[in-house]
Amino acid sequence: MRKLTIILLLAFLGNTSIYSCKKPKKSQPPQPPGWKEVNLNYNSPLTKVKILGNDTFYILSYLDIVNDFTKTVIFYSYDKGNTWQSARFPRPSEGGLRNIFPVTKIKMYGATSGFYKSENSLTNWKMLDSLQGAGLGGTVNDGFFFNEQSGIIIKPVTVLKTTDGGISFQPKFTSPIAGYFRKITFPSNTIGYIAAGETHDNINVGFLSKTTNAGETWNVIKSDVGDITSVFFANIDSGYIFNSKRQMYKTNDGGISWQLVSSNCPVSPDLVYFLDINYGYMASGELLYKTKDGGLNWHKEFETGGGNIGDIGFTKDGVGVVVTNNGKLMVRK
């Protein structure tokens, strides 16, 4: 009898455990805090982020497929990244677009070795300037437009300015020492900075240049920190430069004096963005870092888990966008 009771009890417990078991949920990769991945159904490189106002985002995808055939796609959102549409640059044989400069919701400039304009939903493009004058070789690395008529673009060793909406450009500054122009930042419509650098073999050089008259003239203000990989100014006085030695320098007087904030940053960043003098981001490879104390401490915000970060950008009210070279789009609200 006792043996029969034990058998019945075991059978009951076995059945109970079977009926109470639940199929385990499939684990999902954790989302970075505050960030949400947006599926664009796209896996080619996303290379540039441009933001117009507080609600309009543009993302450039540039892919040199073979020889002169180049694929250019522009994704855009007019509602802070909630919904996205896309348009193609219809002239791939001309080298596509490596940079875009939106000036209004219906007008955008684009550049590679030439300079283009679209005024019709990013579909019809017209070349304005070939940018092929003497000493103007290379593609456009970066730029900044003050308004529809006036803007600055930088090629590897030349700074160019237009005052007629891109119909023509005039050289304003040529690299005076070793180092290629890389990044440009304008905290106001008159004051701007350009970072330059070069690292190869045993060469590690660079410099920072400044304009106080909207790019008409430029002066080298710092040239003793080596290869400057990135620059950002939160306002006309407070700014940061980073070099390939993983050093970070800060100024509070418009570049007159500099303080070494860190000699061992987590990475040597290609991309930097500060929302104010304390709160900023930097990116390199698959990693995005954040600081809340002006760069004294950096904490990893997230790792893409595949795909290097191509660009980052933020609106003035803190909405952020991160894109990668394998088509991933992250939005922070």
Short mmCIF file of C-alpha atoms in Angstrom, two decimals:
data_model
loop_
_atom_site.label_atom_id
_atom_site.label_comp_id
_atom_site.label_asym_id
_atom_site.label_seq_id
_atom_site.Cartn_x
_atom_site.Cartn_y
_atom_site.Cartn_z
CA MET A 1 0.00 0.00 0.00
CA ARG A 2 2.80 2.42 0.95
CA LYS A 3 4.59 1.74 -2.31
CA LEU A 4 1.39 2.39 -4.27
CA THR A 5 0.88 5.72 -2.45
CA ILE A 6 4.38 6.89 -3.29
CA ILE A 7 3.93 5.94 -6.94
CA LEU A 8 0.63 7.84 -7.16
CA LEU A 9 2.18 10.87 -5.42
CA LEU A 10 5.12 10.96 -7.84
CA ALA A 11 2.77 10.66 -10.80
CA PHE A 12 0.69 13.57 -9.47
CA LEU A 13 3.75 15.78 -8.95
CA GLY A 14 5.05 14.88 -12.40
CA ASN A 15 1.77 15.84 -14.05
CA THR A 16 1.59 19.05 -12.02
CA SER A 17 5.06 20.11 -13.13
CA ILE A 18 4.21 19.37 -16.74
CA TYR A 19 1.03 21.46 -16.73
CA SER A 20 2.64 24.37 -14.83
CA CYS A 21 5.63 24.67 -17.15
CA LYS A 22 5.59 27.73 -19.42
CA LYS A 23 7.49 28.12 -22.61
CA PRO A 24 10.44 30.42 -21.85
CA LYS A 25 10.33 33.78 -23.56
CA LYS A 26 12.91 34.40 -26.21
CA SER A 27 15.49 36.79 -24.83
CA GLN A 28 15.84 40.14 -26.59
CA PRO A 29 19.05 42.14 -26.74
CA PRO A 30 18.86 45.02 -24.25
CA GLN A 31 18.10 48.45 -25.67
CA PRO A 32 20.53 51.23 -24.69
CA PRO A 33 19.04 53.54 -22.04
CA GLY A 34 16.86 56.16 -23.70
CA TRP A 35 17.67 54.94 -27.22
CA LYS A 36 15.42 53.06 -29.62
CA GLU A 37 16.44 51.32 -32.82
CA VAL A 38 14.43 52.35 -35.90
CA ASN A 39 14.16 49.79 -38.69
CA LEU A 40 14.81 51.44 -42.06
CA ASN A 41 14.94 48.05 -43.87
CA TYR A 42 18.36 49.10 -45.08
CA ASN A 43 21.85 47.63 -44.58
CA SER A 44 24.19 49.93 -46.51
CA PRO A 45 26.37 52.57 -44.79
CA LEU A 46 24.64 55.55 -43.18
CA THR A 47 27.30 58.25 -43.25
CA LYS A 48 25.97 61.71 -42.26
CA VAL A 49 23.35 63.16 -39.90
CA LYS A 50 21.99 66.67 -40.46
CA ILE A 51 19.35 68.33 -38.30
CA LEU A 52 17.18 71.31 -39.22
CA GLY A 53 15.39 72.93 -36.28
CA ASN A 54 13.90 70.65 -33.64
CA ASP A 55 11.88 68.27 -35.81
CA THR A 56 13.57 67.67 -39.17
CA PHE A 57 16.26 65.01 -39.59
CA TYR A 58 18.24 64.02 -42.69
CA ILE A 59 20.48 60.96 -43.00
CA LEU A 60 22.83 60.44 -45.92
CA SER A 61 23.86 57.04 -47.25
CA TYR A 62 26.86 57.06 -49.55
CA LEU A 63 28.17 53.86 -51.14
CA ASP A 64 30.75 53.68 -53.91
CA ILE A 65 29.63 50.45 -55.55
CA VAL A 66 32.00 50.07 -58.49
CA ASN A 67 34.13 52.50 -60.46
CA ASP A 68 32.08 55.66 -61.12
CA PHE A 69 28.71 54.24 -60.19
CA THR A 70 27.74 55.54 -56.77
CA LYS A 71 24.63 54.91 -54.72
CA THR A 72 23.26 57.85 -52.72
CA VAL A 73 20.12 57.64 -50.60
CA ILE A 74 18.76 60.35 -48.30
CA PHE A 75 16.42 59.38 -45.47
CA TYR A 76 14.38 62.16 -43.91
CA SER A 77 11.91 62.68 -41.08
CA TYR A 78 9.78 65.74 -40.39
CA ASP A 79 8.44 64.53 -37.02
CA LYS A 80 11.48 64.06 -34.78
CA GLY A 81 12.31 60.63 -36.15
CA ASN A 82 8.93 58.95 -35.70
CA THR A 83 8.42 58.25 -39.41
CA TRP A 84 10.96 58.17 -42.24
CA GLN A 85 10.93 58.49 -46.03
CA SER A 86 13.73 58.25 -48.56
CA ALA A 87 14.90 59.80 -51.82
CA ARG A 88 17.74 58.99 -54.21
CA PHE A 89 20.34 61.22 -55.81
CA PRO A 90 19.54 60.51 -59.48
CA ARG A 91 23.03 61.11 -60.95
CA PRO A 92 25.27 58.28 -59.68
CA SER A 93 27.81 58.64 -62.49
CA GLU A 94 28.77 62.08 -61.11
CA GLY A 95 30.10 60.62 -57.90
CA GLY A 96 27.07 60.73 -55.66
CA LEU A 97 26.91 62.92 -52.57
CA ARG A 98 29.36 62.64 -49.68
CA ASN A 99 27.82 65.56 -47.79
CA ILE A 100 24.45 67.27 -47.53
CA PHE A 101 23.55 70.72 -46.20
CA PRO A 102 19.82 71.35 -45.66
CA VAL A 103 18.95 75.05 -45.48
CA THR A 104 15.14 74.79 -45.60
CA LYS A 105 12.70 71.88 -45.75
CA ILE A 106 12.49 72.21 -49.53
CA LYS A 107 16.05 73.31 -50.32
CA MET A 108 19.19 71.26 -49.80
CA TYR A 109 22.77 71.50 -51.03
CA GLY A 110 24.90 68.43 -51.66
CA ALA A 111 28.59 68.01 -52.33
CA THR A 112 31.25 65.54 -53.37
CA SER A 113 33.88 66.80 -55.82
CA GLY A 114 31.13 69.08 -57.20
CA PHE A 115 28.36 71.13 -55.57
CA TYR A 116 24.63 70.52 -56.17
CA LYS A 117 21.24 71.95 -55.24
CA SER A 118 17.77 70.44 -54.87
CA GLU A 119 14.62 72.48 -54.42
CA ASN A 120 12.01 69.81 -55.08
CA SER A 121 11.62 67.07 -52.43
CA LEU A 122 15.24 65.93 -52.86
CA THR A 123 14.57 64.49 -56.31
CA ASN A 124 15.69 67.07 -58.88
CA TRP A 125 19.34 68.06 -58.50
CA LYS A 126 21.37 70.59 -60.46
CA MET A 127 25.14 71.07 -60.40
CA LEU A 128 26.05 74.63 -59.44
CA ASP A 129 29.84 74.47 -59.27
CA SER A 130 32.30 71.74 -60.26
CA LEU A 131 34.76 72.84 -57.53
CA GLN A 132 37.62 71.90 -59.81
CA GLY A 133 39.71 75.07 -59.71
CA ALA A 134 43.45 75.05 -59.23
CA GLY A 135 44.44 73.54 -55.90
CA LEU A 136 40.88 72.48 -55.09
CA GLY A 137 41.26 68.73 -55.47
CA GLY A 138 39.58 66.19 -53.24
CA THR A 139 36.08 65.74 -51.92
CA VAL A 140 34.22 67.96 -49.48
CA ASN A 141 34.97 66.77 -45.93
CA ASP A 142 32.62 69.02 -44.00
CA GLY A 143 30.78 72.33 -44.12
CA PHE A 144 28.42 74.81 -42.52
CA PHE A 145 25.74 77.05 -44.03
CA PHE A 146 24.69 80.27 -42.32
CA ASN A 147 21.65 80.71 -44.60
CA GLU A 148 20.53 79.94 -48.16
CA GLN A 149 23.15 82.20 -49.71
CA SER A 150 26.22 81.98 -47.50
CA GLY A 151 28.20 78.92 -46.43
CA ILE A 152 31.60 77.35 -45.83
CA ILE A 153 32.88 74.00 -47.11
CA ILE A 154 36.25 72.36 -46.48
CA LYS A 155 38.27 70.19 -48.81
CA PRO A 156 41.41 68.35 -47.60
CA VAL A 157 43.66 71.44 -47.66
CA THR A 158 41.34 74.30 -48.67
CA VAL A 159 38.52 76.30 -47.07
CA LEU A 160 35.96 77.64 -49.57
CA LYS A 161 33.12 80.12 -49.13
CA THR A 162 30.03 80.95 -51.17
CA THR A 163 27.88 84.05 -50.87
CA ASP A 164 25.63 83.38 -53.86
CA GLY A 165 23.95 80.12 -52.86
CA GLY A 166 26.64 77.79 -54.21
CA ILE A 167 26.86 79.21 -57.72
CA SER A 168 30.51 79.99 -57.05
CA PHE A 169 33.07 79.41 -54.29
CA GLN A 170 36.15 81.39 -53.40
CA PRO A 171 39.18 79.95 -51.58
CA LYS A 172 39.60 81.62 -48.19
CA PHE A 173 42.27 79.58 -46.44
CA THR A 174 44.86 76.95 -47.36
CA SER A 175 46.45 74.61 -44.86
CA PRO A 176 49.65 76.42 -43.84
CA ILE A 177 51.34 73.40 -42.25
CA ALA A 178 51.05 69.63 -42.42
CA GLY A 179 47.57 68.30 -41.64
CA TYR A 180 44.27 67.87 -43.49
CA PHE A 181 41.09 69.78 -42.67
CA ARG A 182 38.62 67.40 -41.03
CA LYS A 183 35.90 68.93 -38.87
CA ILE A 184 34.21 72.32 -38.74
CA THR A 185 32.05 73.86 -36.02
CA PHE A 186 30.36 77.28 -35.88
CA PRO A 187 28.95 78.22 -32.46
CA SER A 188 27.71 81.50 -34.00
CA ASN A 189 27.27 82.97 -37.48
CA THR A 190 30.61 84.77 -37.25
CA ILE A 191 32.86 82.61 -35.05
CA GLY A 192 33.99 79.20 -36.29
CA TYR A 193 36.72 76.60 -35.83
CA ILE A 194 38.31 73.98 -38.08
CA ALA A 195 40.30 70.97 -36.85
CA ALA A 196 43.12 69.53 -38.95
CA GLY A 197 45.38 66.56 -38.50
CA GLU A 198 47.47 63.87 -40.07
CA THR A 199 48.84 60.57 -38.74
CA HIS A 200 50.94 58.13 -40.75
CA ASP A 201 54.37 56.55 -40.53
CA ASN A 202 56.03 58.60 -37.78
CA ILE A 203 54.05 61.79 -38.46
CA ASN A 204 51.49 63.03 -35.93
CA VAL A 205 50.66 66.67 -36.55
CA GLY A 206 47.64 68.93 -36.54
CA PHE A 207 46.28 72.37 -35.75
CA LEU A 208 43.12 74.32 -34.89
CA SER A 209 42.09 77.38 -36.91
CA LYS A 210 39.59 80.11 -36.01
CA THR A 211 37.57 82.73 -37.86
CA THR A 212 35.79 85.71 -36.32
CA ASN A 213 34.31 87.10 -39.54
CA ALA A 214 32.19 84.23 -40.91
CA GLY A 215 35.05 82.51 -42.70
CA GLU A 216 36.56 85.43 -44.59
CA THR A 217 39.91 85.02 -42.81
CA TRP A 218 41.36 82.27 -40.63
CA ASN A 219 44.19 82.04 -38.11
CA VAL A 220 45.93 79.04 -36.55
CA ILE A 221 45.36 79.24 -32.79
CA LYS A 222 46.79 75.90 -31.60
CA SER A 223 49.35 73.61 -33.20
CA ASP A 224 51.12 71.78 -30.36
CA VAL A 225 48.78 68.86 -29.62
CA GLY A 226 49.37 66.63 -32.61
CA ASP A 227 46.71 65.12 -34.84
CA ILE A 228 43.34 66.72 -33.94
CA THR A 229 40.61 64.23 -34.77
CA SER A 230 37.58 66.24 -33.64
CA VAL A 231 36.45 69.64 -32.36
CA PHE A 232 33.22 70.98 -30.89
CA PHE A 233 32.23 74.32 -29.35
CA ALA A 234 29.14 74.45 -27.14
CA ASN A 235 29.19 78.25 -27.36
CA ILE A 236 31.56 80.94 -28.65
CA ASP A 237 33.87 80.59 -25.62
CA SER A 238 33.67 76.98 -24.43
CA GLY A 239 35.03 74.26 -26.68
CA TYR A 240 36.85 70.94 -26.82
CA ILE A 241 39.46 69.34 -29.05
CA PHE A 242 40.44 65.66 -29.14
CA ASN A 243 43.54 64.15 -30.70
CA SER A 244 44.74 60.74 -31.82
CA LYS A 245 46.69 60.35 -28.55
CA ARG A 246 43.33 60.09 -26.69
CA GLN A 247 43.87 63.50 -25.11
CA MET A 248 41.10 66.04 -24.52
CA TYR A 249 41.65 69.78 -24.21
CA LYS A 250 39.15 72.44 -23.15
CA THR A 251 39.00 76.23 -23.52
CA ASN A 252 36.71 78.71 -21.80
CA ASP A 253 38.00 81.82 -23.55
CA GLY A 254 37.50 81.12 -27.23
CA GLY A 255 40.78 79.30 -27.74
CA ILE A 256 43.17 81.79 -26.12
CA SER A 257 44.14 79.26 -23.44
CA TRP A 258 43.64 75.51 -23.15
CA GLN A 259 43.46 73.04 -20.29
CA LEU A 260 44.32 69.34 -20.60
CA VAL A 261 41.15 67.74 -19.22
CA SER A 262 42.09 64.13 -19.89
CA SER A 263 45.22 62.39 -21.11
CA ASN A 264 43.54 59.00 -21.37
CA CYS A 265 40.08 59.22 -22.94
CA PRO A 266 38.39 55.84 -23.51
CA VAL A 267 38.85 56.30 -27.27
CA SER A 268 40.28 58.75 -29.76
CA PRO A 269 36.91 59.99 -31.03
CA ASP A 270 36.05 60.62 -34.66
CA LEU A 271 32.75 62.23 -33.66
CA VAL A 272 31.93 64.61 -30.81
CA TYR A 273 28.76 66.49 -29.86
CA PHE A 274 28.11 68.60 -26.75
CA LEU A 275 24.61 69.71 -25.79
CA ASP A 276 26.10 72.21 -23.35
CA ILE A 277 29.44 72.74 -21.59
CA ASN A 278 28.95 69.64 -19.42
CA TYR A 279 26.74 67.16 -21.27
CA GLY A 280 28.32 65.57 -24.34
CA TYR A 281 28.88 62.47 -26.45
CA MET A 282 31.80 61.02 -28.36
CA ALA A 283 31.99 58.06 -30.71
CA SER A 284 34.64 55.82 -32.18
CA GLY A 285 34.17 52.49 -33.92
CA GLU A 286 31.14 50.71 -32.44
CA LEU A 287 31.19 52.66 -29.15
CA LEU A 288 29.27 55.73 -27.98
CA TYR A 289 30.34 57.41 -24.74
CA LYS A 290 28.64 60.09 -22.64
CA THR A 291 29.90 62.67 -20.16
CA LYS A 292 27.91 64.74 -17.67
CA ASP A 293 30.82 66.71 -16.23
CA GLY A 294 32.51 68.33 -19.20
CA GLY A 295 34.70 65.36 -20.09
CA LEU A 296 36.23 64.62 -16.67
CA ASN A 297 34.52 61.24 -16.75
CA TRP A 298 33.15 59.22 -19.66
CA HIS A 299 30.74 56.30 -19.44
CA LYS A 300 29.83 53.90 -22.20
CA GLU A 301 26.33 54.70 -23.44
CA PHE A 302 26.10 51.73 -25.78
CA GLU A 303 27.91 49.51 -28.25
CA THR A 304 26.30 48.92 -31.63
CA GLY A 305 27.11 45.21 -31.62
CA GLY A 306 28.10 45.36 -35.28
CA GLY A 307 28.71 48.35 -37.49
CA ASN A 308 30.88 51.40 -36.78
CA ILE A 309 29.15 54.64 -35.90
CA GLY A 310 29.04 56.87 -38.98
CA ASP A 311 27.69 60.08 -37.43
CA ILE A 312 25.83 61.54 -34.45
CA GLY A 313 23.61 64.59 -34.05
CA PHE A 314 21.22 66.24 -31.61
CA THR A 315 18.50 68.86 -31.68
CA LYS A 316 18.65 71.76 -29.22
CA ASP A 317 16.04 70.06 -27.05
CA GLY A 318 18.08 66.86 -26.78
CA VAL A 319 16.60 64.49 -29.37
CA GLY A 320 19.53 62.43 -30.66
CA VAL A 321 20.35 60.37 -33.74
CA VAL A 322 23.15 57.82 -34.21
CA VAL A 323 23.77 55.98 -37.49
CA THR A 324 26.14 53.15 -38.40
CA ASN A 325 27.92 51.84 -41.47
CA ASN A 326 25.68 48.76 -41.59
CA GLY A 327 22.39 50.65 -41.83
CA LYS A 328 21.43 50.86 -38.15
CA LEU A 329 19.57 53.97 -36.91
CA MET A 330 19.22 54.76 -33.19
CA VAL A 331 17.00 57.60 -31.93
CA ARG A 332 17.03 59.04 -28.42
CA LYS A 333 14.08 61.10 -27.21
#
